[in-house]
PDB file of C-alpha atoms and ligand atoms in Angstrom:
ATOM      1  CA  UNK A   1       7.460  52.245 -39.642  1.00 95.00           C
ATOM      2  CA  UNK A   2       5.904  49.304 -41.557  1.00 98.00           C
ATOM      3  CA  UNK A   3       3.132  50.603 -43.740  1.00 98.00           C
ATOM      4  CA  UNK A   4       0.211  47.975 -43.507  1.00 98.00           C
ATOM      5  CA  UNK A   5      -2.850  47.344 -45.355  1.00 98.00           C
ATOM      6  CA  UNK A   6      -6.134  45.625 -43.615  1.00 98.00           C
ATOM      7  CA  UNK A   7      -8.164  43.928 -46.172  1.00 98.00           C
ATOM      8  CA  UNK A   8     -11.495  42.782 -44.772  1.00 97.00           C
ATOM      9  CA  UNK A   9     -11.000  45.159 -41.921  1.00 97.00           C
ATOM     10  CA  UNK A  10     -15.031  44.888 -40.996  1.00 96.00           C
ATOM     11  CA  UNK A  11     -14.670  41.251 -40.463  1.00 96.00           C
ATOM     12  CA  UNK A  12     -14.077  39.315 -36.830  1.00 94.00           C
ATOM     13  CA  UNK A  13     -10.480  38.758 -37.746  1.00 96.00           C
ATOM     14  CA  UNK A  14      -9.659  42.082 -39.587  1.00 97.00           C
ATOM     15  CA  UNK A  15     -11.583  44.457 -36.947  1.00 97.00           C
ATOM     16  CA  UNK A  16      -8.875  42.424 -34.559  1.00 97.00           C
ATOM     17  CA  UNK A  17      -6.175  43.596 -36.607  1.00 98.00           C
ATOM     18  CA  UNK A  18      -6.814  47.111 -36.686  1.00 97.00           C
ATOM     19  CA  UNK A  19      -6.554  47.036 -33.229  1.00 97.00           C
ATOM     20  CA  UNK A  20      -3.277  45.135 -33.253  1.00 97.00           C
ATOM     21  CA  UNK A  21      -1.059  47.301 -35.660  1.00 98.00           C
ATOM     22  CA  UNK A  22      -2.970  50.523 -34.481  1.00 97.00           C
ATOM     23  CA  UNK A  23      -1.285  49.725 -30.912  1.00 97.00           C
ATOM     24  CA  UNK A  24       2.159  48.377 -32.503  1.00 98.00           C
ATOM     25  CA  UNK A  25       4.433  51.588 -32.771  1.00 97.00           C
ATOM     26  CA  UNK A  26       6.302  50.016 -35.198  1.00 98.00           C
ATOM     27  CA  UNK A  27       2.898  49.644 -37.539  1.00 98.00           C
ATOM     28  CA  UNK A  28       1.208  52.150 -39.368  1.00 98.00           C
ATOM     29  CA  UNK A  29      -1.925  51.415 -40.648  1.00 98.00           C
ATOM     30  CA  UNK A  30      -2.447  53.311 -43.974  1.00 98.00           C
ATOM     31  CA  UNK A  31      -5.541  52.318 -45.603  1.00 98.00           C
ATOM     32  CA  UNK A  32      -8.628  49.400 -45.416  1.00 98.00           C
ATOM     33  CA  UNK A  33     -10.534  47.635 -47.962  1.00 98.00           C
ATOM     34  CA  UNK A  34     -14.126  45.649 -47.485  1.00 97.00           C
ATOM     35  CA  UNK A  35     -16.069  45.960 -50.759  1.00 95.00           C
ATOM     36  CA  UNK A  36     -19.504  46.474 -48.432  1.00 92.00           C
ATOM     37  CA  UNK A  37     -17.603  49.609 -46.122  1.00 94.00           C
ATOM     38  CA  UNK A  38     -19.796  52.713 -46.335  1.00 94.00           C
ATOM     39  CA  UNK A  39     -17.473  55.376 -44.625  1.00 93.00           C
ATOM     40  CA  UNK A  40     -14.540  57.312 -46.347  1.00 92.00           C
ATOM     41  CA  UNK A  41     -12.241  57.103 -43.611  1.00 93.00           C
ATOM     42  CA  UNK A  42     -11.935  55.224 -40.209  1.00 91.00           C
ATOM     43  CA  UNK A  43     -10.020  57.276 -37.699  1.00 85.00           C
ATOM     44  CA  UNK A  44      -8.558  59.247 -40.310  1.00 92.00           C
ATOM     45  CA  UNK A  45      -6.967  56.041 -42.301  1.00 96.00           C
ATOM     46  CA  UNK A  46      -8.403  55.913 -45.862  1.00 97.00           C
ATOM     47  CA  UNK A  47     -11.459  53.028 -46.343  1.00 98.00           C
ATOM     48  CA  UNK A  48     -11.226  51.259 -50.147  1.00 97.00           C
ATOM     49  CA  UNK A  49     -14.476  49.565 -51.593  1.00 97.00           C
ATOM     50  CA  UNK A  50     -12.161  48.102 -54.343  1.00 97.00           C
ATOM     51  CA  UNK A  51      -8.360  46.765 -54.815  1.00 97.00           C
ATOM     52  CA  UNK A  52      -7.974  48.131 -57.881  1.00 97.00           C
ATOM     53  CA  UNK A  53      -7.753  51.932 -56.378  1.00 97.00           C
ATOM     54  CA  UNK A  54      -5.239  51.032 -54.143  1.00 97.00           C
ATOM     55  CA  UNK A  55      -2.788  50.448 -57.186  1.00 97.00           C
ATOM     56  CA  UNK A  56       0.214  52.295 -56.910  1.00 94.00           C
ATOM     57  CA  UNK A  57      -0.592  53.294 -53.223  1.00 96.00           C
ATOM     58  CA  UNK A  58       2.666  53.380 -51.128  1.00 97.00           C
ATOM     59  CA  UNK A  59       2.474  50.563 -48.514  1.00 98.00           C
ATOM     60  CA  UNK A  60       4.983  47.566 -47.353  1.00 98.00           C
ATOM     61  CA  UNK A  61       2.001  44.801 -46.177  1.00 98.00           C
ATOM     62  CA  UNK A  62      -0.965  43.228 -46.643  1.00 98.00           C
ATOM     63  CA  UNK A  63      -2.979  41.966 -43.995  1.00 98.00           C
ATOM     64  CA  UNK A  64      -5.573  39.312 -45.686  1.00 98.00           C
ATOM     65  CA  UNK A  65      -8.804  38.441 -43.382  1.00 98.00           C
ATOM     66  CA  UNK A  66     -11.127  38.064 -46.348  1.00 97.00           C
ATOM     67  CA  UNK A  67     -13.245  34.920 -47.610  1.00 95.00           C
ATOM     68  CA  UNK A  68     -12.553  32.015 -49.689  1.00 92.00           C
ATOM     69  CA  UNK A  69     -13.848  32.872 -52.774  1.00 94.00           C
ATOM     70  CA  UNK A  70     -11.384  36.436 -53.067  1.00 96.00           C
ATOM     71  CA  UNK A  71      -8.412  35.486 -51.102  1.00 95.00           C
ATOM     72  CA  UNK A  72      -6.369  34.037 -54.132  1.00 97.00           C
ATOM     73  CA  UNK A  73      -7.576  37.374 -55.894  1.00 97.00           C
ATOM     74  CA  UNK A  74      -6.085  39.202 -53.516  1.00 98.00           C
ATOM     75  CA  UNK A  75      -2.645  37.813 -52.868  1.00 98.00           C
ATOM     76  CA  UNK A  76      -1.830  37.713 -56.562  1.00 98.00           C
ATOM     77  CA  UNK A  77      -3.215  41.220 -56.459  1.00 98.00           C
ATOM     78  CA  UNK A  78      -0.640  42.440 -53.369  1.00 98.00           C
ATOM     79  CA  UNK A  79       2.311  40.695 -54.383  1.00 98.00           C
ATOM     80  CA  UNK A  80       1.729  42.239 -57.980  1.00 97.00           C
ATOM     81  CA  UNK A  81       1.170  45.758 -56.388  1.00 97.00           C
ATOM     82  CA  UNK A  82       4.267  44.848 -53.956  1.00 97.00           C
ATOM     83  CA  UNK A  83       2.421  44.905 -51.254  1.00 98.00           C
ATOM     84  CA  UNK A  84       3.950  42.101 -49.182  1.00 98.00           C
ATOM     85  CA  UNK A  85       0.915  39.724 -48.037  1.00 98.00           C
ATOM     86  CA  UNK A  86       0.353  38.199 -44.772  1.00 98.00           C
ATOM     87  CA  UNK A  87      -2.677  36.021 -45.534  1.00 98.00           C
ATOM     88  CA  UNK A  88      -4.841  34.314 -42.645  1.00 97.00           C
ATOM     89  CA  UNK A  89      -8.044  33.682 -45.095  1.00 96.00           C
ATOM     90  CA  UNK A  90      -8.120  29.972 -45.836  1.00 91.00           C
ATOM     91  CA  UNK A  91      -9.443  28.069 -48.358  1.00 88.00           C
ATOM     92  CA  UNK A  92      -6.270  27.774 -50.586  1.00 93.00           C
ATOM     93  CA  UNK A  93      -5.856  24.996 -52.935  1.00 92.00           C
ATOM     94  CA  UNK A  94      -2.207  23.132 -53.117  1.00 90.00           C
ATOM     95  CA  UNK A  95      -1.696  24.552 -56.461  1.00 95.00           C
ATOM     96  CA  UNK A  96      -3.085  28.502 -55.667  1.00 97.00           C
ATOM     97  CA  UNK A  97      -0.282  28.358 -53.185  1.00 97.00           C
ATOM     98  CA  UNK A  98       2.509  27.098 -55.964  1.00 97.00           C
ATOM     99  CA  UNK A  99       1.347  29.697 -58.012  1.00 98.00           C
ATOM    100  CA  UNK A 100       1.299  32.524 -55.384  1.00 98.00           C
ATOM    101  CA  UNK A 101       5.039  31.259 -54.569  1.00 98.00           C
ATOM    102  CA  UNK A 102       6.228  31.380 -57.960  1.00 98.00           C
ATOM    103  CA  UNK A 103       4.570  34.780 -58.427  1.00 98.00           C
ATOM    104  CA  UNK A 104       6.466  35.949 -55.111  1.00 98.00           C
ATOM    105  CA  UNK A 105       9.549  34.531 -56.302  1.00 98.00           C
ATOM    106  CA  UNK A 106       9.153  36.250 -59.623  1.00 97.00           C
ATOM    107  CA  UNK A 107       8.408  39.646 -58.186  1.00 96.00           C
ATOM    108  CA  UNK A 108      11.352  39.127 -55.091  1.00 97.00           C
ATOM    109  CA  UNK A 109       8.869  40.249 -52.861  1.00 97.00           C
ATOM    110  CA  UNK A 110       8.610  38.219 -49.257  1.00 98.00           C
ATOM    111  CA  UNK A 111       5.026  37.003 -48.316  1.00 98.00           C
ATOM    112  CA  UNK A 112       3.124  34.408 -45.547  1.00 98.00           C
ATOM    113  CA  UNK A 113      -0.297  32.260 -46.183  1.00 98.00           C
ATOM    114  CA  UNK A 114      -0.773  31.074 -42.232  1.00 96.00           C
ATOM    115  CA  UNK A 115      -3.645  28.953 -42.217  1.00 90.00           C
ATOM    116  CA  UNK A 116      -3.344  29.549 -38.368  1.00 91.00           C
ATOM    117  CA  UNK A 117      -1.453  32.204 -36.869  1.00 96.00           C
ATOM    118  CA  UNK A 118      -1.719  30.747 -33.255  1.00 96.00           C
ATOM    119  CA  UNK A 119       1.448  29.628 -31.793  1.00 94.00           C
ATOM    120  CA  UNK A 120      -0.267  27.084 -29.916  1.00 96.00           C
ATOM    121  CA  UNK A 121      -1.694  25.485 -33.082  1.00 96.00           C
ATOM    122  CA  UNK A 122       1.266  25.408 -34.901  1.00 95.00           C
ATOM    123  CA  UNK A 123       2.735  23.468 -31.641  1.00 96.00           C
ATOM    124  CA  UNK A 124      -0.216  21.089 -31.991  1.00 97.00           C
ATOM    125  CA  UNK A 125       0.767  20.479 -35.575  1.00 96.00           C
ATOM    126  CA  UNK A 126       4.366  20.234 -34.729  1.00 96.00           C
ATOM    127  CA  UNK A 127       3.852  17.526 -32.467  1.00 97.00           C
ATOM    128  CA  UNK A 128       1.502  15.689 -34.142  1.00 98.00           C
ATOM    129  CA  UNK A 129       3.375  15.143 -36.829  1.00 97.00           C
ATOM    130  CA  UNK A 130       5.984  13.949 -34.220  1.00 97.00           C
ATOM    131  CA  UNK A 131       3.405  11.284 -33.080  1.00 97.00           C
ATOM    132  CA  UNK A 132       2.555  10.462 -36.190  1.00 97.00           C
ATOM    133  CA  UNK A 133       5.728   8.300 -36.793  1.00 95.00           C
ATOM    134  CA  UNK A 134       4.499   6.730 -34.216  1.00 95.00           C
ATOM    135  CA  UNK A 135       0.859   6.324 -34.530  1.00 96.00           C
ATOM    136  CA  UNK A 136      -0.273   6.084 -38.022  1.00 96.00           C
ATOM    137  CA  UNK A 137      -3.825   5.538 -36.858  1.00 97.00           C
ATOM    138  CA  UNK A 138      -4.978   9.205 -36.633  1.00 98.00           C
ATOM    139  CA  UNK A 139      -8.128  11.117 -36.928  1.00 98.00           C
ATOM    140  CA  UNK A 140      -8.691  14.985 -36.680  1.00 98.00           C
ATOM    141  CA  UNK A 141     -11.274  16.715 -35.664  1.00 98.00           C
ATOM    142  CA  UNK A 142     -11.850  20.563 -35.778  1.00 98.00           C
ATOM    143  CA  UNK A 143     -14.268  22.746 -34.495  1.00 98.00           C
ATOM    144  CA  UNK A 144     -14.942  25.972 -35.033  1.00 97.00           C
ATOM    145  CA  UNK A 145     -18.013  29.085 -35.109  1.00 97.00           C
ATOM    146  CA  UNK A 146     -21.291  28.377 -37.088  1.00 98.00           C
ATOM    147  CA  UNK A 147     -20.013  30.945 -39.615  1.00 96.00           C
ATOM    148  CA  UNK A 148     -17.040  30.094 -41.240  1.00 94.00           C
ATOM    149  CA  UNK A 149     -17.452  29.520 -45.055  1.00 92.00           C
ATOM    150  CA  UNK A 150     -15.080  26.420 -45.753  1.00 92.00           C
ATOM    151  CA  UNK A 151     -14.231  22.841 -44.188  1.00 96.00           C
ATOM    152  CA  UNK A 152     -12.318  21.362 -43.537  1.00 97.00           C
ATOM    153  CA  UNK A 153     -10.421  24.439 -42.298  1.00 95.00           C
ATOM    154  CA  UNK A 154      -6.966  25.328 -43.479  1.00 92.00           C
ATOM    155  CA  UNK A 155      -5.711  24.141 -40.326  1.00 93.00           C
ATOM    156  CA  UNK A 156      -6.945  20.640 -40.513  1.00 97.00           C
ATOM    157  CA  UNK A 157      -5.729  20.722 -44.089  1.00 94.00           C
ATOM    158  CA  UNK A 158      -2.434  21.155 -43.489  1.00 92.00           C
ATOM    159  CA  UNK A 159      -2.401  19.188 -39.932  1.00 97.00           C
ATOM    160  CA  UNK A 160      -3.176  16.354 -42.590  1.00 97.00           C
ATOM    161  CA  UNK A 161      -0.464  18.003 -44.725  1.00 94.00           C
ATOM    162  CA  UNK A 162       2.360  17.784 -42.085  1.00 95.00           C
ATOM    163  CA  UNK A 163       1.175  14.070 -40.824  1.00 98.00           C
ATOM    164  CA  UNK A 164       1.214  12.425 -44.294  1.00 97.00           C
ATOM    165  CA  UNK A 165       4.921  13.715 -44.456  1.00 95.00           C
ATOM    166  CA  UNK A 166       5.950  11.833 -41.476  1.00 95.00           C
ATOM    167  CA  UNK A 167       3.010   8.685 -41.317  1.00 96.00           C
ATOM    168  CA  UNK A 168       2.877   5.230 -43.212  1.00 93.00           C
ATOM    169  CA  UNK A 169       0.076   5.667 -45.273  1.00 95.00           C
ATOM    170  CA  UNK A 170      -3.031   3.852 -43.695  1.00 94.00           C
ATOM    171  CA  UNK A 171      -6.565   3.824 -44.740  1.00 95.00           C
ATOM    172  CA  UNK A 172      -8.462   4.535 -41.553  1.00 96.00           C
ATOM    173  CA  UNK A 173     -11.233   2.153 -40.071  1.00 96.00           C
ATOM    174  CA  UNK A 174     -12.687  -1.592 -41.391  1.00 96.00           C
ATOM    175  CA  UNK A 175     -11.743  -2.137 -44.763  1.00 95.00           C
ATOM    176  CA  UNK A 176     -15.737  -3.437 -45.101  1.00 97.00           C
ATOM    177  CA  UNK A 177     -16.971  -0.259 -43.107  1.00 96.00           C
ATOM    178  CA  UNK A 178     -20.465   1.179 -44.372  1.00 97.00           C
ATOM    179  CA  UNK A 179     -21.875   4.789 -43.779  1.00 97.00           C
ATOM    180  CA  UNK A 180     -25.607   4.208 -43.219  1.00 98.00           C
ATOM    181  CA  UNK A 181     -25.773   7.840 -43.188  1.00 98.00           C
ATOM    182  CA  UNK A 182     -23.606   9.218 -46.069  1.00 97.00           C
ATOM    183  CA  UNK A 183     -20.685  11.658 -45.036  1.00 96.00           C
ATOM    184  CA  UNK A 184     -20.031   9.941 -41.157  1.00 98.00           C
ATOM    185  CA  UNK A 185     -16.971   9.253 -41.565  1.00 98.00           C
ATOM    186  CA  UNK A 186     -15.830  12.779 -42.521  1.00 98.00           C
ATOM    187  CA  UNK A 187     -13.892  13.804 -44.804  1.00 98.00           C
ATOM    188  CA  UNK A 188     -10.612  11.757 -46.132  1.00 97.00           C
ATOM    189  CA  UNK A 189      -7.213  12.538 -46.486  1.00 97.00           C
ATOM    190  CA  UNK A 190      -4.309  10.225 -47.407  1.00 97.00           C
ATOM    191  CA  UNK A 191      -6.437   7.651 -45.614  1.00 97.00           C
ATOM    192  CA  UNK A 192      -7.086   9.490 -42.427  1.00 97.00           C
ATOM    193  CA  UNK A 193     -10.407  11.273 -41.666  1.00 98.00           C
ATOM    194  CA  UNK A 194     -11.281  14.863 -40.957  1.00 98.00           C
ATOM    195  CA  UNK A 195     -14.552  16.115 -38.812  1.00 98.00           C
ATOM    196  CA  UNK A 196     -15.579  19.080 -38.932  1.00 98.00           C
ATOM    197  CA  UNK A 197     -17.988  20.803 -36.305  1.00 98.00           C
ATOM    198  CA  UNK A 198     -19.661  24.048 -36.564  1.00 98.00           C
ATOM    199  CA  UNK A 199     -21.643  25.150 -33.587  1.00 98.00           C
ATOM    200  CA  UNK A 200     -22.266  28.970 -31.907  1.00 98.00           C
ATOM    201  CA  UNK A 201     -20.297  30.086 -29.230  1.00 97.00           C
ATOM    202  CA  UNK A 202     -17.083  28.017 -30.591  1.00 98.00           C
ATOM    203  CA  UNK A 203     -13.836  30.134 -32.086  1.00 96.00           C
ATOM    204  CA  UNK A 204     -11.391  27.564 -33.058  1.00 96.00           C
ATOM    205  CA  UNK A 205     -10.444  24.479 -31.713  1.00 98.00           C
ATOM    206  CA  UNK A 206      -8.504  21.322 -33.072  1.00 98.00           C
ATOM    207  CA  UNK A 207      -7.975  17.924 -31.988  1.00 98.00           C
ATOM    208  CA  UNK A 208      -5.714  15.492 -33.338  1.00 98.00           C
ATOM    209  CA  UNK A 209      -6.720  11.763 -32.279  1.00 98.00           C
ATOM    210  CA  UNK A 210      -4.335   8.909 -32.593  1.00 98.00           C
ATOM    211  CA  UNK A 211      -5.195   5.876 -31.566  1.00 97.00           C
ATOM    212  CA  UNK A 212      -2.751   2.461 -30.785  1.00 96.00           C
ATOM    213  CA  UNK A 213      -2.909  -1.079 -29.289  1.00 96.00           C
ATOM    214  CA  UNK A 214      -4.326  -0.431 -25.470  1.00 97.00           C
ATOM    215  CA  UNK A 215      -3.426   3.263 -25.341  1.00 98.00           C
ATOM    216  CA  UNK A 216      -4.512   6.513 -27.017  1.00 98.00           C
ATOM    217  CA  UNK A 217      -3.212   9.917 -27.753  1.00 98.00           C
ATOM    218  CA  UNK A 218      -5.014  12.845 -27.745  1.00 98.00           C
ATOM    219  CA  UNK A 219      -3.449  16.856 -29.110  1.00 98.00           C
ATOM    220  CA  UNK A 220      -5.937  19.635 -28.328  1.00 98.00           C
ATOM    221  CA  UNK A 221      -5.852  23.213 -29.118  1.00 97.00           C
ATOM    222  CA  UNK A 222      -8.303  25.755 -28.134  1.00 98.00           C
ATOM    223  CA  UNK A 223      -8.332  29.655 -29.415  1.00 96.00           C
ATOM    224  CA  UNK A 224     -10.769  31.003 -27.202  1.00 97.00           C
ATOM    225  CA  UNK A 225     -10.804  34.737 -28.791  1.00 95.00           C
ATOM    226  CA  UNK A 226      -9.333  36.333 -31.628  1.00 94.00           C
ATOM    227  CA  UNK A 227      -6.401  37.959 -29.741  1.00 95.00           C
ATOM    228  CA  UNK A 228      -4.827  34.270 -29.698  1.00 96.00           C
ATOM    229  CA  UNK A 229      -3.926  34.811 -33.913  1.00 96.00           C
ATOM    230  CA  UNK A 230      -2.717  38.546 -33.317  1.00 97.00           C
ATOM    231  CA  UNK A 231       0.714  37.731 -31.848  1.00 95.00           C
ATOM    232  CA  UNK A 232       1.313  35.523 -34.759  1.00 96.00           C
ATOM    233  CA  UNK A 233      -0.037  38.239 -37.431  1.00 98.00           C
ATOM    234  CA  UNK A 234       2.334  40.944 -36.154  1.00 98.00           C
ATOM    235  CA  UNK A 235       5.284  38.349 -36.304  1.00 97.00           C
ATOM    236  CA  UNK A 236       4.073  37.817 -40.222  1.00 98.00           C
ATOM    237  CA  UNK A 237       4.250  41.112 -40.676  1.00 98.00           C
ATOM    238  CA  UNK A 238       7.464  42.185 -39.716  1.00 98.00           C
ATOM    239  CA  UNK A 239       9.183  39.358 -40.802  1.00 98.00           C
ATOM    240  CA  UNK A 240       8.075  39.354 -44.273  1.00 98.00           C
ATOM    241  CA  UNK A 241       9.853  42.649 -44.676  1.00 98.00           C
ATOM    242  CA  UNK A 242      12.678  40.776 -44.614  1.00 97.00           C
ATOM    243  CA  UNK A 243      11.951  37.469 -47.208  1.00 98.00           C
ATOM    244  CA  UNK A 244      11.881  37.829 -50.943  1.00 96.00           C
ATOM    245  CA  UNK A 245       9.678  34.978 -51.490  1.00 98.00           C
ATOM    246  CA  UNK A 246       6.177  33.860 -50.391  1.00 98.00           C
ATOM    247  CA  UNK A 247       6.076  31.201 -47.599  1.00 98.00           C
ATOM    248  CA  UNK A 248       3.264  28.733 -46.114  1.00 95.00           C
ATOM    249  CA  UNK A 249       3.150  28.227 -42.599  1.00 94.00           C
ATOM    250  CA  UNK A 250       3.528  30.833 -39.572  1.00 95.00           C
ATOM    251  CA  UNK A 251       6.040  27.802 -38.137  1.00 92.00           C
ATOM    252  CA  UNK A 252       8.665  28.261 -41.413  1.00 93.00           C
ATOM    253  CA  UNK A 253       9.370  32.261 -39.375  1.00 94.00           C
ATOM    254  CA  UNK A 254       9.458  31.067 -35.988  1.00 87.00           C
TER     255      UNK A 254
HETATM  256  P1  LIG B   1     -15.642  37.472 -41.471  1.00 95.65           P
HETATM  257  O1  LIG B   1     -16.031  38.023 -40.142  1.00 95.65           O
HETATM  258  O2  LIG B   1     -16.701  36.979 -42.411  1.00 95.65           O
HETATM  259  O3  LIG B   1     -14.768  38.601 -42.192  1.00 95.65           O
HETATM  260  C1  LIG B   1     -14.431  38.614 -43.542  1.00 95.65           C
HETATM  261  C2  LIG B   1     -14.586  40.064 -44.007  1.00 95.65           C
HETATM  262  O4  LIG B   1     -14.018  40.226 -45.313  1.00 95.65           O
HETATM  263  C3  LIG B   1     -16.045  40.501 -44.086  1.00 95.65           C
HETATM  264  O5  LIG B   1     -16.193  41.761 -43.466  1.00 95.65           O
HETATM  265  C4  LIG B   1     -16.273  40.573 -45.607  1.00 95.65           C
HETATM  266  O6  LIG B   1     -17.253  41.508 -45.955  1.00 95.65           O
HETATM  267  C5  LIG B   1     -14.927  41.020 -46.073  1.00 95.65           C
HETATM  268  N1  LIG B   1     -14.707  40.825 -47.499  1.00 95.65           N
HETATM  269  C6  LIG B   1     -15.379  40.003 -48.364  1.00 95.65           C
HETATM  270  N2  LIG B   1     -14.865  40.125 -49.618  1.00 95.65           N
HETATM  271  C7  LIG B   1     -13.856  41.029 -49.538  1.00 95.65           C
HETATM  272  C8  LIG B   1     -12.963  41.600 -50.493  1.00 95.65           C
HETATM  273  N3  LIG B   1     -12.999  41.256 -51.782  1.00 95.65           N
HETATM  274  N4  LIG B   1     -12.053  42.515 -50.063  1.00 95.65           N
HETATM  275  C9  LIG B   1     -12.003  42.873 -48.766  1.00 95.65           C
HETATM  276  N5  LIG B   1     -12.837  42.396 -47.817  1.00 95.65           N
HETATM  277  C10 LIG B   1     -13.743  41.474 -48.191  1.00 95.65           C
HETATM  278  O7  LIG B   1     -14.614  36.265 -41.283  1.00 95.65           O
HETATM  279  P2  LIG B   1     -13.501  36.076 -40.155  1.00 95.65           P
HETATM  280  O8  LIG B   1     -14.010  35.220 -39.078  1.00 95.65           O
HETATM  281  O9  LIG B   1     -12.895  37.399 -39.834  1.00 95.65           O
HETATM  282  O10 LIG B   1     -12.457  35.202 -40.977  1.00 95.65           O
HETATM  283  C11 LIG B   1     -11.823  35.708 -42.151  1.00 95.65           C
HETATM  284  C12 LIG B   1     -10.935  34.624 -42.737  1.00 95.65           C
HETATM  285  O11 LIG B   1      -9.862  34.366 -41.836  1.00 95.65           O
HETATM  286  C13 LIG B   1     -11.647  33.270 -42.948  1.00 95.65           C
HETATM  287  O12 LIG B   1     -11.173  32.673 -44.147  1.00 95.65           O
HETATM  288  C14 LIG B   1     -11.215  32.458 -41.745  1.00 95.65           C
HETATM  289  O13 LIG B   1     -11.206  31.064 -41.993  1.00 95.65           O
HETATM  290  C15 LIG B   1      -9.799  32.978 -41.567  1.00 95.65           C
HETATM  291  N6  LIG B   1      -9.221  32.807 -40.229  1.00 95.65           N
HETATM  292  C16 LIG B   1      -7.885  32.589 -40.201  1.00 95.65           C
HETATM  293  C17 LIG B   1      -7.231  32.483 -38.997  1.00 95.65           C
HETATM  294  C18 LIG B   1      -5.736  32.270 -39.005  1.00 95.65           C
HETATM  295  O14 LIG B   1      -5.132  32.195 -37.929  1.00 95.65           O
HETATM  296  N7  LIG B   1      -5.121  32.174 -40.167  1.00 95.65           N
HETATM  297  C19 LIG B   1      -7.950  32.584 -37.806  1.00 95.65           C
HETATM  298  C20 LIG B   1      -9.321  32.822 -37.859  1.00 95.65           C
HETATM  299  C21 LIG B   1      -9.946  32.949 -39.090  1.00 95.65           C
HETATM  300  P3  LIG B   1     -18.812  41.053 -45.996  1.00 95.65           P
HETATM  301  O15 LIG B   1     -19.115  40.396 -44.681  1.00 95.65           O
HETATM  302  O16 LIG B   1     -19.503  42.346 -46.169  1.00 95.65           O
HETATM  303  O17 LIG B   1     -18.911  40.090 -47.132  1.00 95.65           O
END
C-alpha cells in the first residue's frame, strides 16, 4: 500500500483527491494538511494545520493541491521529509523547478510537478508542439474558473515551453502594432501571445491557435470536472515510487 499525503485536502482539487486514493486499494491515505482545517480527523485519517508536525511521519507521497504562494514551500518541504511529491499547484518559476530537481536528485527521492494532470491536455501539448514546426504563427488562449490565483496558468506556460522547443522564433502580429487599451495583446512569450480568460462556470480549457497562409489550425482541450486530472494524479503517484529524481511533466511517465 502506498502511503499518501493530501495537502490542501479542503480545496476543489484536493477534496477530489481524497476521493480518488480513498477508492484506490492500492492507496492509503494517512494524513491531510490545510492550515484553515478545524477538525482533528476526517474519517478517521489525521487533519494537520501545519507541515512542520508532519516531520518524521511515515508516508511514501505527497499529493500537492495548494496555492501559488506555498507550493515551492511545500515540495522542498516533502522531498526533504522524503515524502515523494506529486505536485498539481502551479505557479512555479523555471528556476523553483531546477532547484526542486536538484534537491530531488540530492535526496534520491522520485517526484512529479504536472502543471496538468489531464491526459487530454498533455495530448494537446504534444501535438502542438508537432504543429508548431509547422506553423510558427501561434497564439494560446486558456480559460479557466473566476478563482484561480495565477495566469497565465502552468499549462499555457509550458504549452509555450514545449512550442518554443520545436518553433522558429517569431514575434507575433504587425511589427508597428499599438494596444489602445494596454494589456490586449496578452501576455508574451518567445514572441507568441498568451490570453487568459477567467469567467464562472468554466474548469479548464485550452486552445492553441496557429494560424498560416489561407488555412488555420485550431487544438482545443476542455476539462469539464475535476475527475478529468484524477486518472493522471494516481498515475503520479504510483509511478514516483519508482524514480529517484523529481520530474516536470505528467507526459515524461506516460
Ligand atoms: P482551491 O480550491 O483554492 O484549493 C487550494 C486549497 O489549499 C485551499 O483549501 C487552501 O486553503 C489550501 N491551502 C492554502 N495554503 C495551504 C498550505 N500552506 N498547506 C495546505 N493547504 C493550503 O484551489 P484548486 O482549484 O483546488 O486548485 C489548487 C491548485 O491546483 C491551483 O494552483 C490550481 O492552479 C492547480 N490545479 C492544477 C491542476 C493540474 O492538473 N495540475 C488542475 C486544476 C488545478 P484556504 O482556501 O483556506 O486558503
Amino acid at each position: 500500500m502506498i502511503k499518501v499525503i493530501i495537502a490542501g485536502f479542503k480545496g476543489r482539487m484536493g477534496a477530489t483527491a481524497v476521493e480518488m486514493v480513498k477508492n484506490d486499494a492500492e492507496l492509503e491515505l494517512v494524513a491531510l494538511l490545510d492550515p484553515f482545517a478545524t477538525e482533528k480527523t476526517l474519517a478517521d485519517v489525521p487533519v494537520f494545520r501545519d507541515k512542520a508536525d508532519l516531520i518524521g511521519f511515515e508516508a511514501d507521497v505527497w499529493v500537492d493541491f495548494t496555492t501559488p504562494s506555498v507550493a515551492f514551500a511545500n515540495t522542498k518541504f516533502a522531498l526533504e521529509q522524503h515524502f515523494r511529491p506529486v505536485v498539481g499547484t502551479t505557479g512555479f518559476t523555471e528556476s523553483q523547478i531546477s532547484e526542486l530537481i536538484a534537491l530531488s536528485k540530492m535526496e534520491k527521492i522520485g517526484g512529479l510537478i504536472a502543471p496538468n494532470f489531464a491526459i487530454g491536455a498533455i495530448l494537446v501539448m504534444e501535438f502542438a508542439q508537432k504543429a508548431a514546426k509547422y506553423f510558427p504563427d501561434v497564439e494560446i488562449i486558456e480559460l479557466h474558473h473566476d478563482k484561480k490565483k495565477d495566469a497565465p496558468s502552468g499549462t499555457a506556460i509550458k504549452t509555450a515551453e514545449l512550442i518554443k522547443a520545436t518553433r522558429t522564433y517569431k514575434k507575433q502580429g504587425a511589427t508597428d502594432e499599438v494596444e489602445t487599451i494596454s494589456g490586449a495583446r496578452g501576455a508574451e512569450f518567445d514572441g507568441m501571445r498568451i490570453h487568459s480568460v477567467r469567467l464562472p462556470g468554466l474548469v479548464a480549457h485550452q486552445e492553441v491557435v496557429f494560424g498560416a497562409n489561407g488555412e488555420g489550425l485550431t487544438l482545443r482541450h476542455d476539462s469539464y470536472d475535476r475527475v478529468s486530472f484524477m486518472g493522471g494524479v494516481n498515475i503520479g503517484i504510483k509511478k514516483v515510487m519508482t524514480l529517484d529524481a523529481l520530474v516536470y511533466g505528467l507526459e515524461q511517465l506516460l
